XYZ file of C-alpha atoms in Angstrom:
773
model
C -124.026 95.554 -20.179
C -121.436 97.952 -18.703
C -121.267 97.941 -15.024
C -121.499 101.728 -15.161
C -124.664 102.489 -17.019
C -127.734 103.926 -14.852
C -125.198 103.458 -11.639
C -125.036 107.198 -10.488
C -128.724 107.699 -11.008
C -129.245 104.999 -8.440
C -127.144 105.994 -5.555
C -127.634 109.813 -4.352
C -127.668 108.609 -1.053
C -126.025 105.803 0.756
C -129.023 104.724 2.070
C -130.932 104.438 -1.344
C -128.141 102.794 -2.557
C -127.888 100.072 -0.408
C -131.706 98.928 -0.745
C -131.079 99.051 -4.559
C -128.060 97.039 -4.251
C -129.790 93.663 -5.227
C -130.807 95.087 -8.452
C -127.246 96.592 -9.117
C -125.784 93.239 -8.405
C -128.320 91.530 -11.177
C -127.440 94.435 -13.660
C -123.641 94.766 -13.237
C -122.116 92.063 -11.998
C -120.310 89.248 -14.060
C -121.308 85.845 -13.660
C -119.270 83.930 -11.180
C -118.846 81.212 -13.763
C -116.593 83.709 -15.651
C -113.918 83.039 -13.085
C -112.756 79.728 -14.425
C -109.023 79.740 -13.948
C -109.165 79.560 -10.304
C -109.674 75.739 -10.151
C -107.033 74.945 -12.219
C -104.077 77.039 -11.298
C -101.267 75.855 -9.055
C -101.372 77.913 -6.033
C -98.386 77.999 -3.203
C -101.297 79.473 -0.541
C -101.343 77.713 2.855
C -104.865 76.107 1.398
C -104.031 75.627 -2.251
C -106.783 77.839 -3.130
C -106.220 81.349 -4.923
C -105.443 84.441 -2.356
C -108.393 86.357 -0.722
C -109.127 90.182 -1.672
C -109.392 92.110 1.451
C -111.183 95.271 0.660
C -109.743 97.975 3.513
C -113.173 100.017 4.020
C -114.561 98.627 0.884
C -113.187 100.486 -2.583
C -111.560 102.853 -0.097
C -109.299 104.256 -2.787
C -112.004 106.459 -4.581
C -114.860 106.445 -2.197
C -115.126 107.767 1.540
C -113.781 104.484 3.818
C -116.574 102.177 5.221
C -119.442 104.171 3.109
C -122.035 101.775 1.476
C -121.010 102.849 -1.762
C -117.261 102.066 -1.138
C -118.621 98.392 0.117
C -121.213 98.092 -2.545
C -118.710 98.978 -5.265
C -116.213 96.485 -4.306
C -118.751 93.548 -4.466
C -119.315 95.091 -8.355
C -115.888 95.007 -9.274
C -113.880 92.429 -7.526
C -113.544 88.485 -7.575
C -116.708 86.705 -6.093
C -115.408 85.755 -2.873
C -114.062 89.305 -2.082
C -113.842 90.083 1.955
C -115.289 93.162 3.357
C -113.151 94.773 5.962
C -114.215 97.066 8.914
C -112.350 98.958 11.146
C -114.740 98.578 14.447
C -114.906 101.519 16.844
C -117.153 101.965 20.007
C -119.331 104.708 20.583
C -120.151 105.868 24.035
C -123.157 103.450 24.570
C -120.912 100.627 23.168
C -122.416 100.634 19.737
C -119.875 99.181 17.163
C -119.313 101.184 14.016
C -117.155 100.958 10.963
C -114.555 103.837 10.818
C -111.088 103.570 9.886
C -109.861 105.964 12.908
C -110.940 106.383 16.736
C -111.613 109.937 15.764
C -114.199 111.358 13.341
C -112.388 114.389 12.167
C -110.694 113.016 9.035
C -113.178 110.217 7.758
C -116.541 112.218 8.501
C -117.929 115.536 8.499
C -118.334 115.483 12.175
C -116.225 118.634 12.883
C -119.028 120.463 11.277
C -122.070 118.697 12.607
C -120.789 118.226 16.251
C -119.912 120.696 18.773
C -116.675 122.049 18.629
C -116.350 122.117 22.063
C -116.632 118.342 21.993
C -112.874 117.687 20.890
C -110.872 115.790 23.806
C -107.350 114.787 24.181
C -106.643 110.962 25.115
C -103.176 108.946 25.153
C -103.321 106.506 22.322
C -100.419 104.093 21.993
C -98.365 106.349 24.455
C -99.239 109.409 22.114
C -101.283 112.648 23.326
C -103.943 112.904 20.612
C -106.661 115.426 20.147
C -109.737 115.251 17.977
C -113.557 114.169 18.280
C -113.302 110.701 19.523
C -116.245 108.353 19.161
C -116.107 107.207 22.610
C -117.475 110.528 23.422
C -120.836 110.468 21.434
C -123.666 107.998 21.646
C -124.955 106.451 18.517
C -127.626 108.955 18.366
C -125.363 111.577 17.992
C -123.755 110.238 15.038
C -127.026 109.837 12.990
C -126.466 113.161 10.975
C -122.566 112.540 10.613
C -121.903 111.321 7.288
C -118.591 109.808 5.835
C -116.087 111.940 3.820
C -112.724 111.252 1.974
C -110.129 110.978 4.663
C -107.079 110.890 2.744
C -106.478 114.254 1.086
C -104.694 113.312 -1.885
C -107.922 111.482 -3.139
C -111.042 112.998 -4.703
C -113.029 114.435 -2.017
C -115.950 115.300 -4.899
C -118.183 112.464 -3.269
C -118.314 113.901 0.091
C -121.830 115.766 -0.912
C -123.396 112.300 -1.204
C -124.658 111.950 2.859
C -122.981 108.573 3.100
C -124.351 107.223 6.808
C -121.967 105.733 9.095
C -122.540 101.969 9.143
C -121.899 99.148 11.637
C -120.659 95.642 11.005
C -124.408 94.245 11.437
C -125.646 97.169 8.627
C -122.848 95.822 6.395
C -123.572 92.156 6.917
C -127.483 92.386 6.539
C -127.785 95.053 3.844
C -124.944 93.671 1.622
C -124.892 90.061 2.392
C -121.036 90.148 1.719
C -119.206 87.017 0.404
C -116.916 87.661 3.645
C -116.585 89.955 6.521
C -113.393 91.018 8.404
C -113.752 93.020 11.620
C -110.403 94.751 12.795
C -110.100 95.782 16.227
C -107.131 98.068 16.265
C -107.407 99.953 19.670
C -109.183 97.343 22.455
C -106.854 98.265 25.147
C -107.846 102.192 24.467
C -111.724 101.288 24.884
C -111.072 99.314 28.063
C -109.331 102.337 29.183
C -112.446 104.154 28.670
C -114.765 101.479 30.562
C -115.925 100.027 27.208
C -115.759 96.342 26.362
C -114.928 95.677 22.779
C -114.729 92.174 23.889
C -118.087 92.060 24.621
C -119.392 93.537 21.570
C -117.697 91.098 19.294
C -118.549 88.106 21.235
C -122.242 89.511 20.517
C -122.125 90.542 17.342
C -120.433 87.163 16.107
C -123.712 85.518 17.352
C -125.915 87.333 15.472
C -123.790 87.338 11.833
C -121.281 85.691 10.285
C -117.755 86.951 10.851
C -115.189 85.261 8.773
C -111.844 87.031 10.045
C -111.248 89.242 13.489
C -107.941 90.532 13.391
C -105.912 92.824 16.111
C -102.686 94.018 17.062
C -103.229 93.204 20.656
C -102.180 89.763 21.733
C -104.111 89.986 24.928
C -107.257 90.872 23.110
C -107.340 87.931 20.981
C -106.286 85.514 23.341
C -109.321 86.983 25.613
C -111.744 85.860 22.901
C -110.146 82.963 21.361
C -112.020 80.324 23.414
C -115.206 82.009 22.695
C -114.902 82.107 18.558
C -115.580 79.044 16.829
C -112.596 78.494 14.731
C -114.154 76.511 11.811
C -116.405 79.705 11.363
C -114.358 82.405 12.578
C -110.463 82.862 12.258
C -108.510 85.052 14.627
C -105.577 86.897 13.078
C -102.594 88.731 14.571
C -102.152 92.138 12.881
C -98.319 93.070 13.266
C -97.311 97.002 13.166
C -94.123 98.223 12.432
C -91.189 96.018 13.366
C -89.929 98.169 16.050
C -93.551 98.929 17.529
C -94.265 97.440 20.796
C -96.977 95.326 21.437
C -99.067 96.115 24.528
C -99.674 92.892 25.796
C -96.506 91.172 25.572
C -94.349 94.305 25.766
C -92.231 92.806 22.784
C -91.616 94.326 19.402
C -93.568 92.647 16.635
C -90.495 91.774 15.101
C -89.625 89.621 17.886
C -93.281 88.496 17.954
C -93.015 87.264 14.400
C -89.648 85.026 15.426
C -92.156 82.901 17.504
C -94.954 81.900 15.233
C -95.637 78.587 17.158
C -96.695 80.923 19.967
C -98.748 82.890 17.611
C -100.434 79.769 16.430
C -101.631 79.096 20.152
C -104.330 82.014 19.687
C -104.559 82.621 16.047
C -104.843 81.134 12.606
C -102.989 83.714 11.075
C -100.948 86.944 10.616
C -101.757 90.109 8.640
C -98.417 92.330 8.403
C -97.284 95.112 6.299
C -95.892 93.861 2.745
C -92.323 95.095 3.721
C -92.309 92.410 6.363
C -92.076 90.216 3.171
C -90.631 91.795 0.491
C -88.321 94.451 2.156
C -87.662 98.166 0.117
C -84.518 99.988 1.217
C -84.120 103.538 1.158
C -83.581 104.434 -2.344
C -86.938 102.555 -2.979
C -85.455 98.962 -4.350
C -86.346 95.601 -3.298
C -84.280 93.825 -1.027
C -83.923 89.816 -0.819
C -87.356 88.470 0.132
C -87.893 87.249 3.598
C -88.821 83.676 4.394
C -91.780 85.085 6.620
C -94.594 83.579 4.389
C -92.768 80.119 4.149
C -91.980 79.854 7.765
C -95.692 80.876 8.891
C -97.060 78.194 6.788
C -94.799 75.735 8.212
C -96.408 76.672 11.523
C -100.014 76.165 9.505
C -100.564 79.868 9.804
C -102.143 81.999 7.218
C -100.426 85.261 6.006
C -102.134 88.392 4.637
C -100.105 91.273 3.455
C -101.524 94.819 3.876
C -100.535 98.382 2.981
C -101.235 98.083 -0.764
C -102.439 101.388 -2.230
C -102.348 102.132 -6.022
C -101.953 105.777 -5.521
C -98.732 105.646 -3.443
C -95.140 105.217 -4.915
C -94.148 102.063 -5.213
C -90.556 100.145 -5.467
C -88.805 101.363 -8.537
C -88.880 97.386 -9.409
C -92.507 97.598 -10.041
C -92.338 100.692 -12.624
C -95.417 102.158 -11.044
C -97.621 98.887 -11.854
C -99.670 97.906 -9.026
C -100.309 94.571 -10.790
C -96.671 93.859 -11.050
C -96.465 94.479 -7.433
C -99.362 91.979 -6.572
C -97.842 89.208 -8.658
C -94.638 89.661 -6.759
C -96.694 88.417 -3.705
C -98.802 85.497 -5.023
C -96.989 84.230 -8.453
C -93.213 84.112 -8.021
C -92.912 80.532 -8.274
C -91.354 80.584 -4.379
C -94.286 81.462 -2.445
C -97.879 82.936 -2.204
C -99.284 85.173 0.588
C -102.722 83.685 1.600
C -104.323 87.434 0.818
C -104.095 90.991 0.277
C -105.299 94.030 2.017
C -105.878 96.691 -0.372
C -107.831 99.937 -1.034
C -108.165 99.252 -4.600
C -109.667 95.768 -4.811
C -110.060 95.722 -8.504
C -106.340 95.505 -9.059
C -105.699 92.401 -6.994
C -109.097 90.816 -8.463
C -107.546 91.229 -11.806
C -104.143 90.185 -10.836
C -105.313 86.923 -9.534
C -107.908 86.018 -12.146
C -106.323 87.370 -15.340
C -102.655 87.608 -15.165
C -101.154 84.545 -12.711
C -99.194 81.779 -14.209
C -98.622 83.247 -17.310
C -95.651 82.011 -19.191
C -93.698 83.330 -22.284
C -95.572 81.023 -24.499
C -99.117 82.390 -23.315
C -100.939 83.599 -26.500
C -101.196 87.336 -27.448
C -104.365 89.345 -28.560
C -103.786 90.787 -31.892
C -104.671 94.240 -30.797
C -104.107 96.891 -29.599
C -100.670 96.963 -31.085
C -98.011 97.857 -28.472
C -95.517 100.763 -29.680
C -92.739 102.438 -27.329
C -92.147 105.972 -26.502
C -88.913 106.482 -26.844
C -88.006 102.764 -25.840
C -88.992 101.804 -22.102
C -88.563 105.462 -21.186
C -90.214 104.919 -17.901
C -87.258 102.928 -16.915
C -84.280 104.119 -18.441
C -83.303 107.356 -20.000
C -85.137 108.093 -23.443
C -83.769 106.804 -26.518
C -80.709 104.883 -25.153
C -79.348 101.327 -25.769
C -80.923 100.335 -22.104
C -84.642 101.918 -22.723
C -84.695 100.226 -25.864
C -83.352 96.831 -24.899
C -85.706 96.848 -22.145
C -88.662 97.630 -24.183
C -87.842 94.527 -26.457
C -87.263 91.971 -23.528
C -90.571 93.421 -22.262
C -92.331 92.259 -25.288
C -92.766 95.666 -27.372
C -94.036 95.210 -31.005
C -93.230 98.229 -32.825
C -89.851 100.228 -31.502
C -89.591 103.719 -32.189
C -86.977 106.605 -32.954
C -87.543 110.225 -33.030
C -85.022 111.161 -35.536
C -82.679 113.970 -35.015
C -79.648 115.501 -37.194
C -76.552 116.653 -35.637
C -74.361 119.322 -36.896
C -72.367 117.190 -39.241
C -75.440 115.452 -40.825
C -75.673 112.052 -38.618
C -79.091 110.964 -37.986
C -79.676 109.518 -34.558
C -82.328 108.693 -31.870
C -83.417 111.339 -29.205
C -86.702 112.516 -27.804
C -86.378 115.999 -28.658
C -84.397 118.282 -30.576
C -83.816 120.204 -27.670
C -81.155 118.234 -25.781
C -81.938 119.949 -22.674
C -85.088 117.814 -22.090
C -83.291 114.203 -22.460
C -79.382 114.835 -21.440
C -77.401 116.952 -18.865
C -76.058 119.236 -21.410
C -77.339 122.433 -19.308
C -74.609 121.402 -16.794
C -71.770 121.462 -19.197
C -69.844 123.994 -21.262
C -72.291 123.477 -23.995
C -74.429 125.544 -22.000
C -73.115 128.444 -24.177
C -74.841 127.344 -27.138
C -78.307 127.664 -26.002
C -80.610 129.977 -27.950
C -84.469 130.303 -28.650
C -85.825 129.296 -31.846
C -89.288 130.630 -32.084
C -89.907 128.075 -35.190
C -89.246 125.105 -32.962
C -90.156 126.154 -29.221
C -90.566 129.295 -27.260
C -88.066 128.081 -24.620
C -84.307 128.395 -24.689
C -82.655 125.323 -26.050
C -79.443 123.638 -26.946
C -80.259 121.874 -30.090
C -78.843 118.755 -31.718
C -78.118 120.398 -34.951
C -75.610 122.641 -33.212
C -73.433 119.409 -32.077
C -71.740 116.944 -34.119
C -72.123 113.299 -33.409
C -69.038 113.003 -31.641
C -70.174 115.772 -29.223
C -73.594 114.116 -28.913
C -71.815 110.756 -27.832
C -70.195 112.376 -24.918
C -73.048 113.734 -23.567
C -74.872 112.221 -20.477
C -78.348 110.961 -20.693
C -81.073 111.965 -18.267
C -84.406 110.140 -17.657
C -87.667 111.773 -18.187
C -89.481 112.661 -14.887
C -92.821 114.245 -16.303
C -94.421 113.839 -12.796
C -91.667 115.255 -10.798
C -94.012 118.028 -9.584
C -95.951 115.041 -7.509
C -92.606 113.643 -6.380
C -92.645 110.886 -8.816
C -89.636 110.141 -10.195
C -88.259 107.191 -12.405
C -85.580 104.570 -11.539
C -83.008 107.143 -9.219
C -79.985 104.586 -10.107
C -80.306 104.554 -13.940
C -81.116 108.060 -14.347
C -77.930 108.975 -16.453
C -77.163 105.521 -17.853
C -76.968 104.277 -21.296
C -75.781 105.494 -24.613
C -77.560 107.107 -27.621
C -77.813 105.504 -30.909
C -77.556 106.357 -34.781
C -80.454 105.493 -36.974
C -78.323 102.676 -38.570
C -77.198 101.294 -35.254
C -80.992 101.701 -34.329
C -82.167 99.992 -37.593
C -79.752 97.087 -36.863
C -80.696 96.384 -33.490
C -84.323 96.043 -34.084
C -83.726 93.465 -36.473
C -82.561 91.335 -33.750
C -85.493 92.105 -31.235
C -87.632 88.560 -31.267
C -90.765 90.489 -30.100
C -90.438 93.261 -32.900
C -92.889 93.431 -35.876
C -92.158 96.843 -36.894
C -90.075 100.243 -36.353
C -91.647 103.582 -36.095
C -89.553 106.501 -37.128
C -90.739 110.112 -36.369
C -89.856 113.018 -37.853
C -90.143 116.658 -36.765
C -88.962 119.878 -37.827
C -87.801 118.761 -41.307
C -88.912 122.243 -42.355
C -86.745 124.098 -40.445
C -83.709 121.518 -40.836
C -84.032 121.854 -44.610
C -84.505 125.328 -44.846
C -82.301 126.803 -41.916
C -79.697 124.429 -41.376
C -79.159 122.427 -44.483
C -80.163 119.135 -43.434
C -82.619 116.782 -44.944
C -83.805 114.425 -42.521
C -86.277 112.883 -44.760
C -83.136 112.087 -47.028
C -81.329 110.825 -44.243
C -84.139 108.625 -43.069
C -84.737 106.935 -46.469
C -80.858 106.449 -47.158
C -80.565 104.537 -43.443
C -83.693 102.351 -44.171
C -82.526 101.591 -47.701
C -78.983 100.977 -46.810
C -80.331 98.723 -43.782
C -82.298 96.718 -45.823
C -85.526 97.783 -45.048
C -86.890 98.278 -48.528
C -86.422 94.973 -49.004
C -88.071 93.004 -46.502
C -91.062 91.987 -45.075
C -90.595 91.037 -41.716
C -90.273 94.212 -39.980
C -92.975 96.906 -40.755
C -91.514 100.289 -41.272
C -94.110 103.311 -40.000
C -93.131 106.671 -40.578
C -95.043 109.267 -38.149
C -95.199 112.978 -38.328
C -97.226 115.885 -37.353
C -96.572 117.553 -40.718
C -98.403 116.445 -43.673
C -95.865 117.617 -46.301
C -93.448 115.118 -44.506
C -95.677 112.114 -44.978
C -96.646 113.190 -48.554
C -92.752 113.295 -49.413
C -92.768 109.561 -48.235
C -95.928 108.727 -50.363
C -94.426 109.689 -53.309
C -91.388 107.196 -53.013
C -94.167 104.633 -53.403
C -92.407 102.543 -50.777
C -94.269 100.112 -48.390
C -94.260 102.267 -45.518
C -96.969 102.852 -43.121
C -97.547 106.724 -42.930
C -98.692 107.949 -39.789
C -100.182 111.480 -39.196
C -99.641 112.882 -35.567
C -102.470 115.112 -34.295
C -100.394 116.676 -31.843
C -103.332 118.883 -30.174
C -106.653 117.584 -28.161
C -109.554 117.702 -30.115
C -113.125 117.035 -29.620
C -114.023 115.926 -33.236
C -112.960 115.833 -36.827
C -114.673 117.082 -39.811
C -115.744 114.089 -42.181
C -113.949 116.051 -44.753
C -110.701 116.458 -42.875
C -110.699 112.558 -42.617
C -110.820 112.005 -46.196
C -108.111 114.446 -46.694
C -105.629 112.673 -43.925
C -106.640 109.389 -45.846
C -105.109 110.941 -49.080
C -101.578 110.942 -47.595
C -101.527 109.016 -44.496
C -102.620 105.285 -43.405
C -102.692 105.636 -39.567
C -103.413 108.437 -37.249
C -101.789 108.980 -33.524
C -103.970 111.274 -31.179
C -103.671 111.746 -27.660
C -105.642 110.414 -24.775
C -107.977 113.268 -24.239
C -108.976 113.189 -27.644
C -110.778 109.653 -26.880
C -112.334 110.172 -23.400
C -111.872 113.880 -22.476
C -111.150 114.692 -19.038
C -111.700 117.274 -16.282
C -109.707 117.734 -12.793
C -109.070 113.997 -13.666
C -113.041 112.837 -14.100
C -113.812 111.380 -17.363
C -116.465 113.769 -19.039
C -117.585 111.189 -21.727
C -116.001 110.061 -24.949
C -115.945 111.394 -28.484
C -116.395 109.794 -32.066
C -112.852 110.646 -33.178
C -111.823 106.629 -33.194
C -114.960 105.848 -35.117
C -114.799 108.324 -37.506
C -111.054 107.724 -38.576
C -111.380 104.085 -38.469
C -114.510 104.592 -40.872
C -112.023 105.312 -43.680
C -109.556 102.288 -43.031
C -107.446 104.819 -40.761
C -105.762 102.818 -37.960
C -105.841 104.915 -34.607
C -102.800 104.701 -32.094
C -103.233 106.661 -29.062
C -100.513 108.036 -26.560
C -98.980 108.394 -23.889
C -99.888 105.657 -21.597
C -97.842 105.916 -18.584
C -97.761 103.463 -15.331
C -97.377 106.688 -13.074
C -101.077 107.083 -11.359
C -101.165 110.922 -11.437
C -101.398 110.159 -15.286
C -104.605 108.656 -15.125
C -108.136 109.515 -14.435
C -109.630 108.732 -11.472
C -112.118 106.425 -13.439
C -109.324 104.171 -14.191
C -108.468 103.618 -10.457
C -104.715 104.387 -10.236
C -104.278 101.364 -12.480
C -102.539 101.476 -15.776
C -104.390 98.087 -16.664
C -107.802 99.571 -15.972
C -106.862 102.294 -18.443
C -105.199 100.363 -21.017
C -108.483 97.943 -21.096
C -110.914 100.711 -21.316
C -109.097 102.394 -24.097
C -108.629 98.984 -26.207
C -111.987 97.244 -25.707
C -113.906 100.379 -24.771
C -112.694 102.739 -27.895
C -111.375 99.943 -29.775
C -108.023 101.604 -30.653
C -105.703 99.958 -32.698
C -102.193 100.818 -30.857
C -101.102 102.150 -27.509
C -98.222 104.313 -27.536
C -96.285 103.874 -24.050
C -93.380 104.596 -21.926
C -93.877 101.595 -19.939
C -94.491 98.702 -22.848
C -94.332 95.821 -20.312
C -97.713 96.875 -18.743
C -99.332 96.860 -22.200
C -97.484 93.780 -23.738
C -98.872 91.684 -20.627
C -102.275 93.246 -20.790
C -102.666 91.517 -24.193
C -101.674 87.930 -22.912
C -104.340 87.946 -19.916
C -106.638 84.995 -19.911
C -109.722 87.122 -18.945
C -109.986 88.380 -22.638
C -110.550 84.783 -23.929
C -113.505 84.181 -21.531
C -116.902 83.823 -23.205
C -118.027 86.330 -20.697
C -115.892 88.683 -19.091
C -115.246 89.244 -15.689
C -116.836 92.193 -13.894
C -113.216 93.725 -13.289
C -112.153 93.598 -16.925
C -115.253 95.384 -18.420
C -114.363 98.791 -19.901
C -115.258 102.015 -17.651
C -118.390 103.940 -18.882
C -116.773 107.226 -19.596
C -118.528 110.006 -17.499
C -120.641 107.640 -15.195
C -117.924 108.309 -12.027
C -118.381 112.198 -12.757
C -122.567 111.533 -12.434
C -122.030 110.592 -8.836
C -120.536 113.836 -7.778
C -123.143 116.423 -6.424
C -123.944 119.979 -7.071
C -121.137 121.768 -5.634
C -118.516 119.395 -5.907
C -118.499 119.330 -9.415
C -115.380 120.740 -11.303
C -115.666 123.913 -13.180
C -116.855 123.259 -16.778
C -113.851 123.634 -19.505
C -114.298 125.180 -22.904
C -114.901 122.634 -25.780
C -111.773 121.455 -27.351
C -111.397 122.289 -30.977
C -112.773 120.480 -34.003
C -109.736 119.247 -36.478
C -110.388 120.698 -39.422
C -108.703 121.038 -43.094
C -106.972 124.240 -41.929
C -105.184 122.217 -39.449
C -103.756 119.792 -41.450
C -102.957 121.917 -44.651
C -99.356 123.210 -44.827
C -97.192 124.557 -47.822
C -94.824 122.193 -49.478
C -91.291 121.668 -48.035
C -88.789 124.136 -48.936
C -85.605 122.865 -50.722
C -82.683 121.898 -48.651
C -80.800 124.942 -48.436
C -77.000 125.443 -49.535
C -75.686 125.539 -46.271
C -73.653 122.402 -46.129
C -72.805 120.709 -42.694
C -69.200 119.997 -42.004
C -67.665 116.719 -42.898
C -68.608 114.174 -40.327
C -66.228 114.143 -37.128
C -65.754 117.803 -37.235
C -66.995 120.092 -34.912
C -68.274 123.644 -34.699
C -66.077 126.971 -34.523
C -62.444 127.179 -32.889
C -64.337 128.558 -29.739
C -66.390 125.519 -28.867
C -65.478 123.547 -25.783
C -63.862 120.055 -26.544
C -66.626 117.584 -26.500
C -66.700 116.348 -22.876
C -66.026 112.411 -22.121
C -67.937 111.450 -18.737
C -65.960 108.468 -17.995
C -62.616 109.608 -19.213
C -62.281 106.929 -22.085
C -61.642 107.424 -25.756
C -65.017 108.258 -27.373
C -66.784 105.604 -29.816
C -67.622 106.110 -33.397
C -71.168 105.903 -34.772
C -70.407 102.267 -35.543
C -70.296 101.280 -32.121
C -73.472 102.038 -30.746
C -74.976 98.578 -32.153
C -71.886 96.869 -29.859
C -73.555 98.789 -26.923
C -76.875 97.391 -27.502
C -75.416 93.806 -27.524
C -73.421 94.507 -23.966
C -76.858 96.261 -22.832
C -78.817 92.887 -23.473
C -76.297 90.878 -21.931
C -76.634 93.044 -18.854
C -80.326 93.644 -18.700
C -80.940 90.452 -16.675
C -78.770 91.979 -13.787
C -81.039 94.930 -13.504
C -83.752 95.448 -10.706
C -86.591 94.221 -13.233
């Protein structure tokens, strides 16, 4: 049973939800016996066991921090031994509550409920800070204050659910968590207010089981160390920034961590920001790892790494994939942290149980097929030798080439017919060739068919940044790296791709090129495939994809053993039965976009369509695009984790192929061991589309959207292709008019001919291991 079904109706308020948790647990949590991998995996933690997942404020990446729903949801989607983290604050009457900050302003609706004149200014860690402080209110004053989302980039749609403020005892008694972690961030502040955090902690640990207590203050930990039973509760020093001064010792945390034997006298471990272990430079790239974990383990100290957030930019080395980042901390062959502190506990849970200790020989599932989108264009400029070589090394199964035509009739791979999108051509003298062609696009462009292949080779590639409006950029150091390939060179390199089962040739604008430019892209593709030997081999399947049915009909008439893929280039809500029959008459497969499977509204999934089922009912394979690793490309329902999204489309919708600009993530997904378990772990069950939206109360719902169109015969019907016009391209090697600028060479070296592309690819293969991946 899906963990999502009936879930929203049961939790209109946090209090009701807490009471119903045992029933929810019975209905939704996968059996612990499904976690079979933990007992046999070779872990390099201090204990030799898998690292712990510590959920900061529960599943605070989506829900209000420290709310009942955040804690409950954590238990539903995480490893069985997950630890719930509570940041303990004190009220005026010395009641401990779970709240991420000393102030009520950001994480609660206190500013609206409490008297506005109760705001105070206190010195916190040497900084004058204003706000509604918990120390100014008795616990009774906070009874009507509810928790809200405190990070503005995360959804505030759940704020209308009246989630009550909980205390550590509430969390323990109502949820019975596998582990409970209390973090004491500001003992010195409370001491200055004549409130004793020490007394509260010593008292609460007598009433409930607390597994870990952490604090950045050495004095606090030393003050309770003799009163805490070490076999029951472990004390952890929480390190802040390297240059930050620890208030008790007056030393920086960097200095403190160089004296691990001293820390061992009062603590069982340390929790540090992840960059203490794997530093990142100012450009966003990993630096050599430190020896902190190994040194701490030698001192018999556990090491927990903190600041894991799926929805913040990661090092470019991780290609925006949180699973890759987690694995680098506990599956690198050299060390393993003992736990991770995260706002998204589903991701490390899956990383630990499904993706650790996989090798190149790990068996891959048959479906879904992994198809590249312009190669590994999330890591390198699209359709360059580097993007293609990276895709192959990442395990892509079908390598794609969108074919464009040059002025002199050379077919080559380029993501768009408009060169502005994937090169720096707008910064060259070629800008005087820009024009608008309404038959192709409404925007001004510099088009491939207006340059010769020699001129194309002189262009500088430019990496695609589809989410730059969110200030998310791709692999800056290599944003202008790589060389473009002709179609023959692309086909030659594909034959040497060890992971490949096929190539996908994408054709657009065939009608315009034939009629207006005298260029037959269909003939160029057919001739290249034939000369490369693809007509007489079975090792690599050839897929021909086009949004234009006449193109596929033309290839069907050739009666070659190609798979013909019809691309639906708009979001649809349904497809007519007769239209499916018509598509089947000229195509073997269909490519649709993600929204045509799981429609979304303001990043919430609203449900699912029956488009995939209808197409597959006539044996049409269904490929879906485009899967990217950047968290802003995913609905909230996928928790800012590309693997959760892939799993939901693969298992939930049953699609046949994934088209992605980050093929490594999809290829790794197919090897995950959890897919072979008799019963899936709860964190590998597909999401139920629309269930997260059902948790949103009236007044917080996104506005309704107009229904998407239904795909009908009129949408796929097109007139036959026009014959190629008599306008003949100039002979290969001859450029445009005498007034055309000379083809630029950005390195000053003689330009390489078309046949040199394959040599460049071979050089790229040799160099790929030196790149930061």
